[in-house]
XYZ file of C-alpha atoms in Angstrom:
298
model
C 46.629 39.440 30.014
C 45.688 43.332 29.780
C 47.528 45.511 27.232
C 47.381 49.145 27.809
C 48.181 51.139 24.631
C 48.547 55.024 25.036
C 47.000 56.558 22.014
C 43.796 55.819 20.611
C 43.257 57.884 17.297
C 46.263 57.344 15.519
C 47.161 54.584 13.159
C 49.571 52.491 15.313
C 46.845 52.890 18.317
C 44.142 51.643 15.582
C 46.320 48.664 14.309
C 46.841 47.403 18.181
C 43.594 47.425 18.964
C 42.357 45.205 16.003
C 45.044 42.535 17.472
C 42.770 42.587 21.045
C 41.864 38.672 21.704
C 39.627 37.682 25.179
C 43.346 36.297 25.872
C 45.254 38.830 24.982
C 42.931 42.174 25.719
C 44.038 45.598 24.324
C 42.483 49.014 25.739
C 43.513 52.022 24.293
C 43.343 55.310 25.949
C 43.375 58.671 24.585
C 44.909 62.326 25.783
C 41.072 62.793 26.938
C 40.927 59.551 29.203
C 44.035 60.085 31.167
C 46.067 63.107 32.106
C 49.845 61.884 30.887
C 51.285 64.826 32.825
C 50.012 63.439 36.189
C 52.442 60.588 37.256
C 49.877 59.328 40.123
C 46.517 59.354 37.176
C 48.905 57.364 35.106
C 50.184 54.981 38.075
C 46.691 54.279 39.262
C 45.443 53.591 36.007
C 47.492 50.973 35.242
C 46.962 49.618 38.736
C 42.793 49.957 37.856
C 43.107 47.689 34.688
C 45.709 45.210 36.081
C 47.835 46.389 33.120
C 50.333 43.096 32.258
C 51.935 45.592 29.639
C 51.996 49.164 28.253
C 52.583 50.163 24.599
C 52.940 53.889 24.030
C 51.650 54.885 19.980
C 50.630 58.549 21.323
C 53.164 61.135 20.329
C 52.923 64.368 18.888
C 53.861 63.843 14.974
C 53.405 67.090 13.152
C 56.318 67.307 12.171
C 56.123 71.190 10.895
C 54.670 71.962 13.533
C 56.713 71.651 16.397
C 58.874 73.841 14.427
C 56.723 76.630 16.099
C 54.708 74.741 18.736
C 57.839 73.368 20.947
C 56.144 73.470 24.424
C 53.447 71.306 23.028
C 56.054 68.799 21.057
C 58.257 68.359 24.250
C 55.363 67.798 26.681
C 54.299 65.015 24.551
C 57.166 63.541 23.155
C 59.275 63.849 26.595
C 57.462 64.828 29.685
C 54.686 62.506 29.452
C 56.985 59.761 28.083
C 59.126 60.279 31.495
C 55.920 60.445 33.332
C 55.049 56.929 32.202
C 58.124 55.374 32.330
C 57.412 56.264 36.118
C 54.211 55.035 36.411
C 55.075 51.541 34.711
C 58.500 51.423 37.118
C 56.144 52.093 39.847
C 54.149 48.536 39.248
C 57.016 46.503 37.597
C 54.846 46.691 34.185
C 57.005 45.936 30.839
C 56.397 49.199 28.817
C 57.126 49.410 24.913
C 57.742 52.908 23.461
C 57.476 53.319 20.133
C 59.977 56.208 18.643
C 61.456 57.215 15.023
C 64.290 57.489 12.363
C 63.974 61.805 13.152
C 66.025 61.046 16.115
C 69.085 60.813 13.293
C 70.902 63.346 11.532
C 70.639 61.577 7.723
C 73.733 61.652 6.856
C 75.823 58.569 7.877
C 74.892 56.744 4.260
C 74.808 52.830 5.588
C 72.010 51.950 8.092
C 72.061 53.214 11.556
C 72.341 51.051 14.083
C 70.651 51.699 17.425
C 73.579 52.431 19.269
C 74.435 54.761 16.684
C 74.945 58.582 18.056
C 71.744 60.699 17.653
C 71.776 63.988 16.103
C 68.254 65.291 15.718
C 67.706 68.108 12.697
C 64.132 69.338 14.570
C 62.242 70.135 17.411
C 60.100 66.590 16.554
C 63.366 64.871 16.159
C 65.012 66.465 19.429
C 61.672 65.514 21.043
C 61.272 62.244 20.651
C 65.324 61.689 21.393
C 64.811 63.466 25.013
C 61.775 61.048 25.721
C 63.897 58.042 24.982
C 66.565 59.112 27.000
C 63.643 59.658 29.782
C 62.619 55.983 29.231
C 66.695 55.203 29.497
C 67.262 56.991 32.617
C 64.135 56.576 34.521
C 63.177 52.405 33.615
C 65.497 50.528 31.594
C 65.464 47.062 33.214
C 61.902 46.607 31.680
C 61.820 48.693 29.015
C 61.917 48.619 25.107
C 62.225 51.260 22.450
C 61.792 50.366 18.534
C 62.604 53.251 16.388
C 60.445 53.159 13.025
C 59.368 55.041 9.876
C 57.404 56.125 7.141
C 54.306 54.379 8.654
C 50.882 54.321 7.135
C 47.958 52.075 7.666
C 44.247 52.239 6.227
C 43.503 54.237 9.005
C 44.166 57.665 9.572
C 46.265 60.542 7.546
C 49.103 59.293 6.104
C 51.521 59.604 2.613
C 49.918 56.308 0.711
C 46.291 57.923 1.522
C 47.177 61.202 0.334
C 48.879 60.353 -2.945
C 45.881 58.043 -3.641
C 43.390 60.815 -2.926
C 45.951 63.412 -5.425
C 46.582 61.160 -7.865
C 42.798 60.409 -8.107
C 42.779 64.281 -9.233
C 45.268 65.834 -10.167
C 47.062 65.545 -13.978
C 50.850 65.160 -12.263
C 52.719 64.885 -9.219
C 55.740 66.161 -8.190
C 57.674 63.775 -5.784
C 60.658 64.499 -3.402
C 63.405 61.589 -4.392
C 66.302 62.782 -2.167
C 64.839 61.647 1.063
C 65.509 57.532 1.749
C 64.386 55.488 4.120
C 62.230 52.209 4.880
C 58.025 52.945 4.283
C 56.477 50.477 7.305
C 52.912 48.864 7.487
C 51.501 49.728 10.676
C 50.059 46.396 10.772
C 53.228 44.666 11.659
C 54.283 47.309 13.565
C 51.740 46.832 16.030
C 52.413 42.808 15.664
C 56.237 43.314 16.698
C 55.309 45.847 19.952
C 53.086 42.864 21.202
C 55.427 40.314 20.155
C 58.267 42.943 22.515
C 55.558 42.735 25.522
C 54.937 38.823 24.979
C 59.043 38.047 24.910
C 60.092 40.607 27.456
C 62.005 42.761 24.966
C 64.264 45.301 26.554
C 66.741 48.645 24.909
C 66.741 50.446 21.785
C 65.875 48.484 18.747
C 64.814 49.177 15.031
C 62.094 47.932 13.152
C 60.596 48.680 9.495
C 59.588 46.796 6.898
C 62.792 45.875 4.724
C 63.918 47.452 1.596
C 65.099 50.505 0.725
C 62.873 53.666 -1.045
C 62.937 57.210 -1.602
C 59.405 59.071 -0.865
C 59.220 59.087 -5.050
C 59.980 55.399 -5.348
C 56.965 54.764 -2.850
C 54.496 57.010 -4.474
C 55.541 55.126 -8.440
C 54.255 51.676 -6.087
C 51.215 53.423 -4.623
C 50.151 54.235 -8.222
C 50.957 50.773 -9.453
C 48.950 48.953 -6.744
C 46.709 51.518 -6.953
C 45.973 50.732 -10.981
C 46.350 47.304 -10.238
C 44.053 46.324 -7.343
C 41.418 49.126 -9.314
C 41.851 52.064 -6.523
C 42.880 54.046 -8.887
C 41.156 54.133 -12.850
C 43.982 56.306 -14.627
C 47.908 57.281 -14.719
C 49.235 60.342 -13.839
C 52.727 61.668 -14.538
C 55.060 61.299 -11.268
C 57.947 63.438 -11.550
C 60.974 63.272 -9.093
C 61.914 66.498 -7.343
C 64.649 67.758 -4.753
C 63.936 68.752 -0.981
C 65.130 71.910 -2.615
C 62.379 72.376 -4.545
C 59.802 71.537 -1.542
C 61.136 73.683 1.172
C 58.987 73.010 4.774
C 60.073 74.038 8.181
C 61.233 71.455 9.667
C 64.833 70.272 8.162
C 64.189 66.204 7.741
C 66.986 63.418 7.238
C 68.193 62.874 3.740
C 69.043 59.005 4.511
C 67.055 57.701 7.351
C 67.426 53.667 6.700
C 67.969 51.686 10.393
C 69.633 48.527 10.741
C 66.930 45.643 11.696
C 69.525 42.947 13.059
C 69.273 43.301 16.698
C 65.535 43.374 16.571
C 65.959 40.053 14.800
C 67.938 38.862 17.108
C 65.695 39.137 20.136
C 62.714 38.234 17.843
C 63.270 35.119 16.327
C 59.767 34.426 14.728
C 59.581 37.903 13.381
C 60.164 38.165 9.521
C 60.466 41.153 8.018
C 58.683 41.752 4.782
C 59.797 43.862 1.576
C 57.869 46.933 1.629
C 56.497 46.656 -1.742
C 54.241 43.731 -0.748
C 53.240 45.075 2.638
C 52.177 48.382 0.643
C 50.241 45.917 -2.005
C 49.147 43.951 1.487
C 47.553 47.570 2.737
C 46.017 48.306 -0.146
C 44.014 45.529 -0.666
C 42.856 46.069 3.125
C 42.048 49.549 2.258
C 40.065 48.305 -1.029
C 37.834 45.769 1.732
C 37.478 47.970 3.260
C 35.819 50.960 0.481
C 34.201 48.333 -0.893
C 32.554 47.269 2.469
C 31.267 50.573 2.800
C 29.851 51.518 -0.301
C 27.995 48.252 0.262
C 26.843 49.155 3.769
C 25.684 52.973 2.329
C 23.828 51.010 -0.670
């Protein structure tokens, strides 16, 4: 069985393809290995690698961004998630798109629920919501979309990297606390888009890692584990501040946390895990993995 995963650099695309088995083979490809605004490239190059499944992790994720580079967000996000949806109904082959909490406005205050109405603050946000709908129109029968957030992996740019690398040098922090959501590993991210392939998986679905945070409550944990596990040799002050305080252009939802239960319900033998100890669980990957190079440079 042949996995094709669109997206190669970014940390989902990463996590995938360290799951590749000579039974189960993942092959990622990149914006620079097939054209995703050419239906018949993407058709035939499905049909070339006998793809048994596609996973899409490419999307356009800067979020600020596509506040002023909208052409760019919606060919990404939308076009080329229509395009494929095309290509995989053209050759009957399951296809798992991977989209986010952005599509919601933030301000229901209990967990959304998938069927819950979308109300996108951004151009990211209204993005990604016009590629699902693509997915919806275009191939539902054989389709599945799992809406996720706040993911980070040892791999790649991400919020747990970056307040490791500030709080490694600078004397404070200040934190936004009035955002919520759910932080998610990418590691079992890219475990529950196989396990959606594997168990045939179809409609709109949520998955993070469970528990509740705010982006200050997550970056108090990174510098625990951090201390703890020896990535980090000192404590800095963390202070909690508004999204007043830390104005950006793109508006982004105050309460973003998604309702897991249907997910659960089609996937049995997947068990979410608190987001505290998949943070602790990606941190001592990340400290491997430092440790394995500084080994390999001495």
């Amino acid at each position: 069985m042949k996995i094709i995963v669109i997206g190669k650099s970014g940390q989902l695309a990463w996590e995938l393809a360290q799951l590749s088995t000579p039974e189960h083979e993942i092959v990622c490809f990149g914006r620079d290995d097939v054209n995703l605004e050419d239906v018949t490239a993407l058709t035939n190059m499905l049909h070339l690698h006998n793809a048994a499944g596609v996973i899409n992790a490419s999307a356009y994720t800067a979020v600020d961004k596509a506040e002023s580079d909208v052409e760019n967000a919606f060919m990404l996000n939308a076009k080329a998630v229509g395009n494929l949806a095309q290509a995989c109904k053209a050759l009957a082959v399951p296809l798992v798109h991977v989209s986010t909490d952005f599509v919601f406005h933030g301000d229901k205050g209990s967990p959304y629920l998938p069927s819950d109405k979308i109300n996108p603050l951004g151009v990211y946000g209204a993005s990604k919501a016009q590629g699902e709908q693509l997915i919806a129109d275009i191939y539902p029968e054989r389709s599945a979309i799992i809406r996720t957030s706040w993911v980070y992996s040892t791999h790649g740019n991400n919020f747990v990297k970056t307040m490791l690398n500030l709080m490694a040098s600078k004397p404070e922090l200040g934190v936004i606390s009035d955002q919520i959501g759910s932080p998610t590993y990418a590691k079992g991210l890219a475990e529950t888009c196989i396990a959606c392939l594997n168990n045939q998986v179809i409609g709109i679905h949520h998955y993070t890692d469970s528990g509740v945070a705010s982006w200050f409550d997550l970056a108090v944990a990174i510098q625990n584990f951090g201390l703890e596990l020896g990535l980090l040799d000192k404590r800095i002050a963390i202070k909690p501040i508004t999204t007043a305080q830390y104005p950006t252009p793109a508006k982004r939802p105050h309460y973003s946390v998604m309702d897991k239960a249907s997910l659960a319900n089609a996937l049995p033998e997947i068990s979410l895990t608190h987001w505290q100890e998949q943070l602790k669980a990606m941190l001592t990957a990340l400290k491997v993995e430092r440790e394995a190079q500084l080994a390999f440079i001495n």
